[in-house]
Amino acid sequence: MQGIIIKGIGGFYYVKSEDKIIECKARGKFRHNELSPMVGDEVEIKEKNGKGVIEDIYERKNMLIRPSVANVTQALVVFAIKNPDINEDLLNRFLMLCEFNKLDIIVCFNKTDLIDCIHENEVVNMIKSAGYKVMFLKAKEGEGIEELRDYLDGNVTVLCGPSGVGKSTIINTLAGKNLMETGNISEKLKRGKHTTRHSELLQIGKGFIVDTPGFSSLDTSFIDKEDVQDCFPEFHDYLGECKFNSCLHYKEPSCAIKKEVENGNINSKRYDFYVKIIEEVSQKKSYKGGDGR
Ligand code: GDP
Ligand code: ZN
């Protein structure tokens, strides 16, 4: 019988198969292979008297480290249009890490009830110009949530974004119950929100959401400088048109990417961010700022 691990606690794995959840142990062979089952794994199980054993783990499509979840297909990168103000650098870093992990990306701008007009927003336009799918939400009022629901079907979705932007509110509204604590950061800290805990998959419709917000570390220094360009979808059409095959679109002459920045086809702020990352990874300098809870 096939299923997906939605939770792991103290050596037990909870596998959702068809319409039930079966408590399973892993076979000893996984320990010998140094492969341990993780949340998100698609597994083959054998069930007997209501208890299960994980016999096999299907090949993982990918594996996030923090949160530790396999087979994530999609990221909702959530920022508030205001309260807190958008940190552009952080937004670009989230996008980059999602690209690096080959996730489909939807950028959600929440709290749009706090402003009059969204269309003149520079950050929104920058994100759109990079080709990203953008959604506007008023999570507290439930606006945009139904449209979001459609994108969840068939996916394992992780929510990424800084504290206070409305990720918990989005999850609660989608789930139709209060699974996550909401509120301002100091209130959450007081309630011990930030104690270490394991990720769990929450079923929403025909998909799953990871209940811990994505990427607790926004370190990008592990990325090779040659791979950074692949994390910028708006570069894609022009790669290979530079004079040098090994062009990093930095200080090289006759660079197609730089030409498109000058032409206005690539957003110059996104290009500046690209250069910043190239300089960072060249020095293997790690990123310490920000809060990517
Ligand atoms: P998280 O830290 O990203 O999980 O954010 P929360 O879901 O805890 O939300 C932080 C605060 O923003 C809470 O006080 C929410 O009530 C508020 N909030 C969430 N969504 C909206 C929204 O659409 N509009 C407004 N004005 N506030 C919101
Ligand atoms: Zn180039």
PDB file of C-alpha atoms and ligand atoms in Angstrom:
ATOM      1  CA  MET A   1       0.000   0.000   0.000  1.00  0.00           C
ATOM      2  CA  GLN A   2       1.332   3.441  -0.882  1.00  0.00           C
ATOM      3  CA  GLY A   3       1.189   6.541   1.282  1.00  0.00           C
ATOM      4  CA  ILE A   4       2.862   9.775   2.312  1.00  0.00           C
ATOM      5  CA  ILE A   5       4.504  10.464   5.682  1.00  0.00           C
ATOM      6  CA  ILE A   6       2.736  13.433   7.204  1.00  0.00           C
ATOM      7  CA  LYS A   7       4.351  13.397  10.645  1.00  0.00           C
ATOM      8  CA  GLY A   8       7.176  11.730  12.541  1.00  0.00           C
ATOM      9  CA  ILE A   9       7.405  11.538  16.323  1.00  0.00           C
ATOM     10  CA  GLY A  10       9.688   9.428  18.500  1.00  0.00           C
ATOM     11  CA  GLY A  11      10.440   6.713  15.997  1.00  0.00           C
ATOM     12  CA  PHE A  12       6.879   6.501  14.681  1.00  0.00           C
ATOM     13  CA  TYR A  13       5.765   7.753  11.325  1.00  0.00           C
ATOM     14  CA  TYR A  14       2.212   8.698  10.509  1.00  0.00           C
ATOM     15  CA  VAL A  15       1.413   7.689   6.968  1.00  0.00           C
ATOM     16  CA  LYS A  16      -1.594   8.959   5.117  1.00  0.00           C
ATOM     17  CA  SER A  17      -2.840   6.289   2.780  1.00  0.00           C
ATOM     18  CA  GLU A  18      -6.110   6.539   0.950  1.00  0.00           C
ATOM     19  CA  ASP A  19      -8.418   7.951   3.589  1.00  0.00           C
ATOM     20  CA  LYS A  20      -6.722   6.892   6.775  1.00  0.00           C
ATOM     21  CA  ILE A  21      -3.650   7.645   8.806  1.00  0.00           C
ATOM     22  CA  ILE A  22      -1.589   4.632   9.884  1.00  0.00           C
ATOM     23  CA  GLU A  23       1.024   4.656  12.603  1.00  0.00           C
ATOM     24  CA  CYS A  24       4.126   3.001  11.190  1.00  0.00           C
ATOM     25  CA  LYS A  25       7.573   1.908  12.209  1.00  0.00           C
ATOM     26  CA  ALA A  26      10.441   1.875   9.758  1.00  0.00           C
ATOM     27  CA  ARG A  27      12.113  -1.364   8.764  1.00  0.00           C
ATOM     28  CA  GLY A  28      15.581  -1.892  10.199  1.00  0.00           C
ATOM     29  CA  LYS A  29      17.154  -1.875   6.751  1.00  0.00           C
ATOM     30  CA  PHE A  30      16.840   1.890   6.513  1.00  0.00           C
ATOM     31  CA  ARG A  31      19.201   2.303   9.454  1.00  0.00           C
ATOM     32  CA  HIS A  32      21.831   0.170   7.755  1.00  0.00           C
ATOM     33  CA  ASN A  33      21.502   2.211   4.571  1.00  0.00           C
ATOM     34  CA  GLU A  34      21.739   5.418   6.556  1.00  0.00           C
ATOM     35  CA  LEU A  35      18.476   6.421   4.983  1.00  0.00           C
ATOM     36  CA  SER A  36      15.797   7.467   7.377  1.00  0.00           C
ATOM     37  CA  PRO A  37      12.257   8.213   6.399  1.00  0.00           C
ATOM     38  CA  MET A  38      11.263  11.864   6.547  1.00  0.00           C
ATOM     39  CA  VAL A  39       8.074  13.880   6.404  1.00  0.00           C
ATOM     40  CA  GLY A  40       6.946  14.176   2.807  1.00  0.00           C
ATOM     41  CA  ASP A  41       8.375  10.820   1.783  1.00  0.00           C
ATOM     42  CA  GLU A  42       6.238   8.674  -0.440  1.00  0.00           C
ATOM     43  CA  VAL A  43       6.432   5.206   1.010  1.00  0.00           C
ATOM     44  CA  GLU A  44       5.308   1.648   0.543  1.00  0.00           C
ATOM     45  CA  ILE A  45       3.814   0.243   3.704  1.00  0.00           C
ATOM     46  CA  LYS A  46       2.448  -3.058   4.983  1.00  0.00           C
ATOM     47  CA  GLU A  47      -0.422  -2.894   7.397  1.00  0.00           C
ATOM     48  CA  LYS A  48      -1.395  -5.492   9.963  1.00  0.00           C
ATOM     49  CA  ASN A  49      -3.947  -5.039  12.761  1.00  0.00           C
ATOM     50  CA  GLY A  50      -3.974  -1.294  12.332  1.00  0.00           C
ATOM     51  CA  LYS A  51      -0.182  -0.957  12.662  1.00  0.00           C
ATOM     52  CA  GLY A  52       2.127  -0.420   9.737  1.00  0.00           C
ATOM     53  CA  VAL A  53       5.691  -0.978   8.658  1.00  0.00           C
ATOM     54  CA  ILE A  54       7.458   1.174   6.102  1.00  0.00           C
ATOM     55  CA  GLU A  55       8.925  -1.221   3.575  1.00  0.00           C
ATOM     56  CA  ASP A  56      10.288   1.163   1.003  1.00  0.00           C
ATOM     57  CA  ILE A  57      10.878   4.845   0.359  1.00  0.00           C
ATOM     58  CA  TYR A  58      10.296   6.051  -3.181  1.00  0.00           C
ATOM     59  CA  GLU A  59      12.964   8.210  -4.716  1.00  0.00           C
ATOM     60  CA  ARG A  60      12.805  11.773  -3.421  1.00  0.00           C
ATOM     61  CA  LYS A  61      12.198  14.551  -5.913  1.00  0.00           C
ATOM     62  CA  ASN A  62      13.956  16.949  -3.540  1.00  0.00           C
ATOM     63  CA  MET A  63      14.695  17.456   0.119  1.00  0.00           C
ATOM     64  CA  LEU A  64      14.606  20.647   2.121  1.00  0.00           C
ATOM     65  CA  ILE A  65      16.893  20.704   5.141  1.00  0.00           C
ATOM     66  CA  ARG A  66      15.217  23.293   7.330  1.00  0.00           C
ATOM     67  CA  PRO A  67      12.332  22.585   7.471  1.00  0.00           C
ATOM     68  CA  SER A  68      13.230  18.967   6.953  1.00  0.00           C
ATOM     69  CA  VAL A  69      10.661  17.854   4.380  1.00  0.00           C
ATOM     70  CA  ALA A  70      10.927  15.765   1.214  1.00  0.00           C
ATOM     71  CA  ASN A  71       9.114  16.219  -2.086  1.00  0.00           C
ATOM     72  CA  VAL A  72       8.057  19.816  -1.637  1.00  0.00           C
ATOM     73  CA  THR A  73       6.771  20.985  -5.008  1.00  0.00           C
ATOM     74  CA  GLN A  74       5.748  24.560  -4.442  1.00  0.00           C
ATOM     75  CA  ALA A  75       6.493  27.634  -2.357  1.00  0.00           C
ATOM     76  CA  LEU A  76       4.209  30.456  -1.419  1.00  0.00           C
ATOM     77  CA  VAL A  77       6.534  33.343  -0.790  1.00  0.00           C
ATOM     78  CA  VAL A  78       4.508  35.592   1.497  1.00  0.00           C
ATOM     79  CA  PHE A  79       5.206  39.240   2.220  1.00  0.00           C
ATOM     80  CA  ALA A  80       2.951  41.922   3.637  1.00  0.00           C
ATOM     81  CA  ILE A  81       2.511  44.981   1.486  1.00  0.00           C
ATOM     82  CA  LYS A  82       2.928  46.943   4.708  1.00  0.00           C
ATOM     83  CA  ASN A  83       3.274  46.154   8.402  1.00  0.00           C
ATOM     84  CA  PRO A  84       6.010  45.007   8.254  1.00  0.00           C
ATOM     85  CA  ASP A  85       7.420  46.869   5.245  1.00  0.00           C
ATOM     86  CA  ILE A  86       8.789  44.688   2.468  1.00  0.00           C
ATOM     87  CA  ASN A  87      12.455  43.893   2.820  1.00  0.00           C
ATOM     88  CA  GLU A  88      13.429  43.579  -0.838  1.00  0.00           C
ATOM     89  CA  ASP A  89      16.706  41.855  -0.191  1.00  0.00           C
ATOM     90  CA  LEU A  90      14.965  39.223   1.905  1.00  0.00           C
ATOM     91  CA  LEU A  91      12.267  38.730  -0.711  1.00  0.00           C
ATOM     92  CA  ASN A  92      14.882  38.180  -3.414  1.00  0.00           C
ATOM     93  CA  ARG A  93      16.750  35.735  -1.170  1.00  0.00           C
ATOM     94  CA  PHE A  94      13.618  33.671  -0.563  1.00  0.00           C
ATOM     95  CA  LEU A  95      12.982  33.567  -4.296  1.00  0.00           C
ATOM     96  CA  MET A  96      16.543  32.532  -4.954  1.00  0.00           C
ATOM     97  CA  LEU A  97      16.450  29.678  -2.455  1.00  0.00           C
ATOM     98  CA  CYS A  98      13.124  28.464  -3.829  1.00  0.00           C
ATOM     99  CA  GLU A  99      14.571  28.522  -7.344  1.00  0.00           C
ATOM    100  CA  PHE A 100      17.639  26.671  -6.143  1.00  0.00           C
ATOM    101  CA  ASN A 101      15.349  23.960  -4.741  1.00  0.00           C
ATOM    102  CA  LYS A 102      13.440  23.858  -8.036  1.00  0.00           C
ATOM    103  CA  LEU A 103      10.119  24.782  -6.449  1.00  0.00           C
ATOM    104  CA  ASP A 104       7.224  26.335  -8.296  1.00  0.00           C
ATOM    105  CA  ILE A 105       6.740  29.771  -6.842  1.00  0.00           C
ATOM    106  CA  ILE A 106       3.754  31.974  -6.129  1.00  0.00           C
ATOM    107  CA  VAL A 107       4.475  35.347  -4.574  1.00  0.00           C
ATOM    108  CA  CYS A 108       1.679  36.433  -2.239  1.00  0.00           C
ATOM    109  CA  PHE A 109       1.373  40.019  -1.133  1.00  0.00           C
ATOM    110  CA  ASN A 110      -0.805  40.003   1.948  1.00  0.00           C
ATOM    111  CA  LYS A 111      -2.483  42.790   3.943  1.00  0.00           C
ATOM    112  CA  THR A 112      -3.524  44.613   0.795  1.00  0.00           C
ATOM    113  CA  ASP A 113      -6.366  46.061   2.883  1.00  0.00           C
ATOM    114  CA  LEU A 114      -3.756  48.444   4.328  1.00  0.00           C
ATOM    115  CA  ILE A 115      -3.103  50.342   1.102  1.00  0.00           C
ATOM    116  CA  ASP A 116      -5.186  52.080  -1.541  1.00  0.00           C
ATOM    117  CA  CYS A 117      -3.528  51.017  -4.754  1.00  0.00           C
ATOM    118  CA  ILE A 118      -1.356  48.026  -5.342  1.00  0.00           C
ATOM    119  CA  HIS A 119      -0.494  48.692  -8.964  1.00  0.00           C
ATOM    120  CA  GLU A 120       2.017  51.429  -8.382  1.00  0.00           C
ATOM    121  CA  ASN A 121       4.009  49.381  -5.935  1.00  0.00           C
ATOM    122  CA  GLU A 122       7.608  49.185  -7.134  1.00  0.00           C
ATOM    123  CA  VAL A 123       8.392  45.855  -5.500  1.00  0.00           C
ATOM    124  CA  VAL A 124       5.269  44.239  -6.923  1.00  0.00           C
ATOM    125  CA  ASN A 125       6.232  45.446 -10.386  1.00  0.00           C
ATOM    126  CA  MET A 126       9.789  44.205  -9.963  1.00  0.00           C
ATOM    127  CA  ILE A 127       8.522  40.730  -9.050  1.00  0.00           C
ATOM    128  CA  LYS A 128       6.064  40.682 -11.933  1.00  0.00           C
ATOM    129  CA  SER A 129       8.774  41.769 -14.376  1.00  0.00           C
ATOM    130  CA  ALA A 130      10.848  38.770 -13.305  1.00  0.00           C
ATOM    131  CA  GLY A 131       7.955  36.611 -14.497  1.00  0.00           C
ATOM    132  CA  TYR A 132       6.637  35.451 -11.153  1.00  0.00           C
ATOM    133  CA  LYS A 133       3.022  34.632 -10.523  1.00  0.00           C
ATOM    134  CA  VAL A 134       1.717  37.211  -8.075  1.00  0.00           C
ATOM    135  CA  MET A 135      -1.346  37.051  -5.834  1.00  0.00           C
ATOM    136  CA  PHE A 136      -2.858  39.696  -3.613  1.00  0.00           C
ATOM    137  CA  LEU A 137      -4.414  38.622  -0.349  1.00  0.00           C
ATOM    138  CA  LYS A 138      -6.372  40.014   2.536  1.00  0.00           C
ATOM    139  CA  ALA A 139      -5.874  36.895   4.626  1.00  0.00           C
ATOM    140  CA  LYS A 140      -7.597  38.284   7.691  1.00  0.00           C
ATOM    141  CA  GLU A 141     -10.761  38.905   5.703  1.00  0.00           C
ATOM    142  CA  GLY A 142     -10.310  35.663   3.771  1.00  0.00           C
ATOM    143  CA  GLU A 143      -9.938  37.453   0.441  1.00  0.00           C
ATOM    144  CA  GLY A 144      -7.860  35.568  -2.123  1.00  0.00           C
ATOM    145  CA  ILE A 145      -7.854  32.380  -0.066  1.00  0.00           C
ATOM    146  CA  GLU A 146     -10.243  30.499  -2.369  1.00  0.00           C
ATOM    147  CA  GLU A 147      -8.071  31.246  -5.390  1.00  0.00           C
ATOM    148  CA  LEU A 148      -5.053  30.077  -3.420  1.00  0.00           C
ATOM    149  CA  ARG A 149      -6.812  26.829  -2.587  1.00  0.00           C
ATOM    150  CA  ASP A 150      -6.890  25.907  -6.269  1.00  0.00           C
ATOM    151  CA  TYR A 151      -3.105  26.117  -6.457  1.00  0.00           C
ATOM    152  CA  LEU A 152      -2.627  23.750  -3.543  1.00  0.00           C
ATOM    153  CA  ASP A 153      -4.271  20.709  -5.122  1.00  0.00           C
ATOM    154  CA  GLY A 154      -1.732  18.077  -6.044  1.00  0.00           C
ATOM    155  CA  ASN A 155       1.127  19.977  -4.433  1.00  0.00           C
ATOM    156  CA  VAL A 156       3.158  19.912  -1.247  1.00  0.00           C
ATOM    157  CA  THR A 157       3.452  23.598  -0.486  1.00  0.00           C
ATOM    158  CA  VAL A 158       5.760  25.408   1.903  1.00  0.00           C
ATOM    159  CA  LEU A 159       5.103  28.960   3.048  1.00  0.00           C
ATOM    160  CA  CYS A 160       8.154  31.205   3.110  1.00  0.00           C
ATOM    161  CA  GLY A 161       8.373  34.707   4.448  1.00  0.00           C
ATOM    162  CA  PRO A 162       9.385  36.786   7.439  1.00  0.00           C
ATOM    163  CA  SER A 163       7.517  36.950  10.731  1.00  0.00           C
ATOM    164  CA  GLY A 164       4.327  38.914  10.981  1.00  0.00           C
ATOM    165  CA  VAL A 165       3.333  38.853   7.303  1.00  0.00           C
ATOM    166  CA  GLY A 166       0.339  36.567   7.831  1.00  0.00           C
ATOM    167  CA  LYS A 167       1.565  33.026   7.123  1.00  0.00           C
ATOM    168  CA  SER A 168      -0.213  31.544  10.147  1.00  0.00           C
ATOM    169  CA  THR A 169      -3.361  33.453   9.290  1.00  0.00           C
ATOM    170  CA  ILE A 170      -3.251  32.019   5.756  1.00  0.00           C
ATOM    171  CA  ILE A 171      -2.810  28.460   7.040  1.00  0.00           C
ATOM    172  CA  ASN A 172      -5.630  28.838   9.577  1.00  0.00           C
ATOM    173  CA  THR A 173      -7.982  30.317   7.016  1.00  0.00           C
ATOM    174  CA  LEU A 174      -7.205  27.542   4.547  1.00  0.00           C
ATOM    175  CA  ALA A 175      -7.639  24.858   7.198  1.00  0.00           C
ATOM    176  CA  GLY A 176     -10.800  26.469   8.563  1.00  0.00           C
ATOM    177  CA  LYS A 177      -9.491  26.157  12.112  1.00  0.00           C
ATOM    178  CA  ASN A 178      -6.840  27.644  14.350  1.00  0.00           C
ATOM    179  CA  LEU A 179      -3.882  25.354  13.861  1.00  0.00           C
ATOM    180  CA  MET A 180      -1.264  28.067  14.141  1.00  0.00           C
ATOM    181  CA  GLU A 181      -0.892  30.869  16.601  1.00  0.00           C
ATOM    182  CA  THR A 182      -1.150  34.288  15.064  1.00  0.00           C
ATOM    183  CA  GLY A 183      -0.203  37.692  16.331  1.00  0.00           C
ATOM    184  CA  ASN A 184       2.754  39.947  16.640  1.00  0.00           C
ATOM    185  CA  ILE A 185       6.228  38.603  17.184  1.00  0.00           C
ATOM    186  CA  SER A 186       6.558  39.481  20.851  1.00  0.00           C
ATOM    187  CA  GLU A 187       3.212  37.859  21.666  1.00  0.00           C
ATOM    188  CA  LYS A 188       4.304  34.689  19.914  1.00  0.00           C
ATOM    189  CA  LEU A 189       7.644  34.676  21.689  1.00  0.00           C
ATOM    190  CA  LYS A 190       5.891  35.015  25.008  1.00  0.00           C
ATOM    191  CA  ARG A 191       3.783  31.994  24.204  1.00  0.00           C
ATOM    192  CA  GLY A 192       6.886  30.007  23.340  1.00  0.00           C
ATOM    193  CA  LYS A 193       6.132  29.829  19.655  1.00  0.00           C
ATOM    194  CA  HIS A 194       9.745  29.447  18.698  1.00  0.00           C
ATOM    195  CA  THR A 195      10.491  26.211  20.500  1.00  0.00           C
ATOM    196  CA  THR A 196      11.917  23.606  18.154  1.00  0.00           C
ATOM    197  CA  ARG A 197       9.353  21.359  16.656  1.00  0.00           C
ATOM    198  CA  HIS A 198       9.001  18.963  13.815  1.00  0.00           C
ATOM    199  CA  SER A 199       7.271  19.710  10.581  1.00  0.00           C
ATOM    200  CA  GLU A 200       3.984  18.208   9.750  1.00  0.00           C
ATOM    201  CA  LEU A 201       2.018  18.075   6.527  1.00  0.00           C
ATOM    202  CA  LEU A 202      -1.511  19.421   6.757  1.00  0.00           C
ATOM    203  CA  GLN A 203      -3.964  18.201   4.194  1.00  0.00           C
ATOM    204  CA  ILE A 204      -5.854  20.988   2.456  1.00  0.00           C
ATOM    205  CA  GLY A 205      -8.136  19.736  -0.292  1.00  0.00           C
ATOM    206  CA  LYS A 206      -6.083  17.462  -2.534  1.00  0.00           C
ATOM    207  CA  GLY A 207      -2.771  18.900  -1.421  1.00  0.00           C
ATOM    208  CA  PHE A 208      -0.585  19.383   1.599  1.00  0.00           C
ATOM    209  CA  ILE A 209       0.876  22.386   3.346  1.00  0.00           C
ATOM    210  CA  VAL A 210       4.032  22.234   5.439  1.00  0.00           C
ATOM    211  CA  ASP A 211       3.095  23.675   8.815  1.00  0.00           C
ATOM    212  CA  THR A 212       6.500  25.194   9.536  1.00  0.00           C
ATOM    213  CA  PRO A 213       7.413  28.246   7.518  1.00  0.00           C
ATOM    214  CA  GLY A 214      10.183  27.599   5.018  1.00  0.00           C
ATOM    215  CA  PHE A 215      13.906  28.121   5.169  1.00  0.00           C
ATOM    216  CA  SER A 216      14.976  29.006   8.664  1.00  0.00           C
ATOM    217  CA  SER A 217      18.389  29.852   7.271  1.00  0.00           C
ATOM    218  CA  LEU A 218      18.793  32.286   4.418  1.00  0.00           C
ATOM    219  CA  ASP A 219      22.431  31.525   3.927  1.00  0.00           C
ATOM    220  CA  THR A 220      23.209  31.535   0.220  1.00  0.00           C
ATOM    221  CA  SER A 221      26.968  31.037   0.460  1.00  0.00           C
ATOM    222  CA  PHE A 222      26.729  27.314  -0.299  1.00  0.00           C
ATOM    223  CA  ILE A 223      25.609  28.061  -3.865  1.00  0.00           C
ATOM    224  CA  ASP A 224      28.349  27.930  -6.493  1.00  0.00           C
ATOM    225  CA  LYS A 225      28.710  31.198  -8.337  1.00  0.00           C
ATOM    226  CA  GLU A 226      28.108  29.498 -11.691  1.00  0.00           C
ATOM    227  CA  ASP A 227      24.710  28.328 -10.429  1.00  0.00           C
ATOM    228  CA  VAL A 228      23.406  31.697  -9.234  1.00  0.00           C
ATOM    229  CA  GLN A 229      22.262  32.749 -12.723  1.00  0.00           C
ATOM    230  CA  ASP A 230      19.915  29.740 -12.883  1.00  0.00           C
ATOM    231  CA  CYS A 231      18.042  31.130  -9.879  1.00  0.00           C
ATOM    232  CA  PHE A 232      16.981  34.187 -11.923  1.00  0.00           C
ATOM    233  CA  PRO A 233      14.223  33.101 -14.319  1.00  0.00           C
ATOM    234  CA  GLU A 234      14.288  36.420 -16.179  1.00  0.00           C
ATOM    235  CA  PHE A 235      17.868  35.687 -17.323  1.00  0.00           C
ATOM    236  CA  HIS A 236      16.867  32.392 -18.854  1.00  0.00           C
ATOM    237  CA  ASP A 237      16.067  33.535 -22.405  1.00  0.00           C
ATOM    238  CA  TYR A 238      19.380  35.344 -22.779  1.00  0.00           C
ATOM    239  CA  LEU A 239      21.791  32.830 -21.282  1.00  0.00           C
ATOM    240  CA  GLY A 240      24.164  31.546 -23.931  1.00  0.00           C
ATOM    241  CA  GLU A 241      24.140  34.828 -25.860  1.00  0.00           C
ATOM    242  CA  CYS A 242      27.110  36.325 -24.031  1.00  0.00           C
ATOM    243  CA  LYS A 243      30.521  36.557 -25.711  1.00  0.00           C
ATOM    244  CA  PHE A 244      32.113  34.214 -23.190  1.00  0.00           C
ATOM    245  CA  ASN A 245      30.594  30.833 -22.436  1.00  0.00           C
ATOM    246  CA  SER A 246      31.676  31.127 -18.848  1.00  0.00           C
ATOM    247  CA  CYS A 247      30.218  34.634 -18.497  1.00  0.00           C
ATOM    248  CA  LEU A 248      28.976  35.369 -14.987  1.00  0.00           C
ATOM    249  CA  HIS A 249      27.331  38.590 -16.201  1.00  0.00           C
ATOM    250  CA  TYR A 250      29.449  40.552 -13.807  1.00  0.00           C
ATOM    251  CA  LYS A 251      32.551  42.316 -15.089  1.00  0.00           C
ATOM    252  CA  GLU A 252      32.827  40.537 -18.430  1.00  0.00           C
ATOM    253  CA  PRO A 253      32.514  42.541 -21.680  1.00  0.00           C
ATOM    254  CA  SER A 254      29.812  41.863 -24.316  1.00  0.00           C
ATOM    255  CA  CYS A 255      27.399  40.368 -21.850  1.00  0.00           C
ATOM    256  CA  ALA A 256      23.838  39.715 -23.050  1.00  0.00           C
ATOM    257  CA  ILE A 257      22.389  39.992 -19.559  1.00  0.00           C
ATOM    258  CA  LYS A 258      23.926  43.415 -18.948  1.00  0.00           C
ATOM    259  CA  LYS A 259      22.681  44.525 -22.361  1.00  0.00           C
ATOM    260  CA  GLU A 260      19.109  43.526 -21.437  1.00  0.00           C
ATOM    261  CA  VAL A 261      19.416  45.397 -18.143  1.00  0.00           C
ATOM    262  CA  GLU A 262      20.396  48.501 -20.136  1.00  0.00           C
ATOM    263  CA  ASN A 263      17.484  47.915 -22.538  1.00  0.00           C
ATOM    264  CA  GLY A 264      15.132  47.690 -19.605  1.00  0.00           C
ATOM    265  CA  ASN A 265      14.150  44.087 -20.325  1.00  0.00           C
ATOM    266  CA  ILE A 266      15.687  42.912 -17.060  1.00  0.00           C
ATOM    267  CA  ASN A 267      14.876  44.865 -13.919  1.00  0.00           C
ATOM    268  CA  SER A 268      17.991  46.698 -12.761  1.00  0.00           C
ATOM    269  CA  LYS A 269      17.264  46.158  -9.082  1.00  0.00           C
ATOM    270  CA  ARG A 270      17.067  42.422  -9.628  1.00  0.00           C
ATOM    271  CA  TYR A 271      20.348  42.602 -11.519  1.00  0.00           C
ATOM    272  CA  ASP A 272      21.926  44.590  -8.667  1.00  0.00           C
ATOM    273  CA  PHE A 273      20.782  41.859  -6.282  1.00  0.00           C
ATOM    274  CA  TYR A 274      22.336  39.256  -8.591  1.00  0.00           C
ATOM    275  CA  VAL A 275      25.658  41.118  -8.473  1.00  0.00           C
ATOM    276  CA  LYS A 276      25.462  41.325  -4.696  1.00  0.00           C
ATOM    277  CA  ILE A 277      25.003  37.552  -4.475  1.00  0.00           C
ATOM    278  CA  ILE A 278      27.861  36.913  -6.919  1.00  0.00           C
ATOM    279  CA  GLU A 279      30.109  39.079  -4.762  1.00  0.00           C
ATOM    280  CA  GLU A 280      28.914  37.322  -1.631  1.00  0.00           C
ATOM    281  CA  VAL A 281      29.441  33.802  -2.888  1.00  0.00           C
ATOM    282  CA  SER A 282      32.781  34.776  -4.419  1.00  0.00           C
ATOM    283  CA  GLN A 283      33.938  35.691  -0.949  1.00  0.00           C
ATOM    284  CA  LYS A 284      31.987  32.787   0.557  1.00  0.00           C
ATOM    285  CA  LYS A 285      30.639  35.344   2.907  1.00  0.00           C
ATOM    286  CA  SER A 286      27.536  34.043   4.621  1.00  0.00           C
ATOM    287  CA  TYR A 287      24.411  36.032   5.124  1.00  0.00           C
ATOM    288  CA  LYS A 288      23.707  36.676   8.764  1.00  0.00           C
ATOM    289  CA  GLY A 289      20.947  39.265   8.757  1.00  0.00           C
ATOM    290  CA  GLY A 290      17.215  39.025   8.334  1.00  0.00           C
ATOM    291  CA  ASP A 291      14.702  36.767   9.868  1.00  0.00           C
ATOM    292  CA  GLY A 292      13.611  33.865   7.791  1.00  0.00           C
ATOM    293  CA  ARG A 293      11.626  32.102  10.428  1.00  0.00           C
TER     294      ARG A 293
HETATM  295  P1  GDP B   1       3.120  35.091  10.566  1.00  0.00           P
HETATM  296  O1  GDP B   1       4.122  35.507  11.593  1.00  0.00           O
HETATM  297  O2  GDP B   1       3.644  35.283   9.192  1.00  0.00           O
HETATM  298  O3  GDP B   1       2.565  33.711  10.797  1.00  0.00           O
HETATM  299  O4  GDP B   1       1.900  36.136  10.693  1.00  0.00           O
HETATM  300  P2  GDP B   1       0.484  36.010  11.456  1.00  0.00           P
HETATM  301  O5  GDP B   1      -0.444  35.172  10.682  1.00  0.00           O
HETATM  302  O6  GDP B   1       0.717  35.656  12.868  1.00  0.00           O
HETATM  303  O7  GDP B   1      -0.020  37.526  11.336  1.00  0.00           O
HETATM  304  C1  GDP B   1       0.641  38.605  11.953  1.00  0.00           C
HETATM  305  C2  GDP B   1      -0.358  39.717  12.228  1.00  0.00           C
HETATM  306  O8  GDP B   1      -0.857  40.235  10.984  1.00  0.00           O
HETATM  307  C3  GDP B   1      -1.570  39.235  13.008  1.00  0.00           C
HETATM  308  O9  GDP B   1      -1.891  40.223  13.964  1.00  0.00           O
HETATM  309  C4  GDP B   1      -2.644  39.095  11.968  1.00  0.00           C
HETATM  310  O10 GDP B   1      -3.943  39.276  12.477  1.00  0.00           O
HETATM  311  C5  GDP B   1      -2.280  40.210  10.985  1.00  0.00           C
HETATM  312  N1  GDP B   1      -2.773  39.944   9.630  1.00  0.00           N
HETATM  313  C6  GDP B   1      -2.781  38.777   8.947  1.00  0.00           C
HETATM  314  N2  GDP B   1      -3.341  38.918   7.729  1.00  0.00           N
HETATM  315  C7  GDP B   1      -3.720  40.207   7.629  1.00  0.00           C
HETATM  316  C8  GDP B   1      -4.367  40.979   6.594  1.00  0.00           C
HETATM  317  O11 GDP B   1      -4.736  40.509   5.524  1.00  0.00           O
HETATM  318  N3  GDP B   1      -4.551  42.307   6.857  1.00  0.00           N
HETATM  319  C9  GDP B   1      -4.169  42.878   8.023  1.00  0.00           C
HETATM  320  N4  GDP B   1      -4.389  44.183   8.175  1.00  0.00           N
HETATM  321  N5  GDP B   1      -3.578  42.187   9.015  1.00  0.00           N
HETATM  322  C10 GDP B   1      -3.351  40.866   8.833  1.00  0.00           C
HETATM  323 ZN    ZN B   2      26.911  37.560 -19.512  1.00  0.00          ZN
END
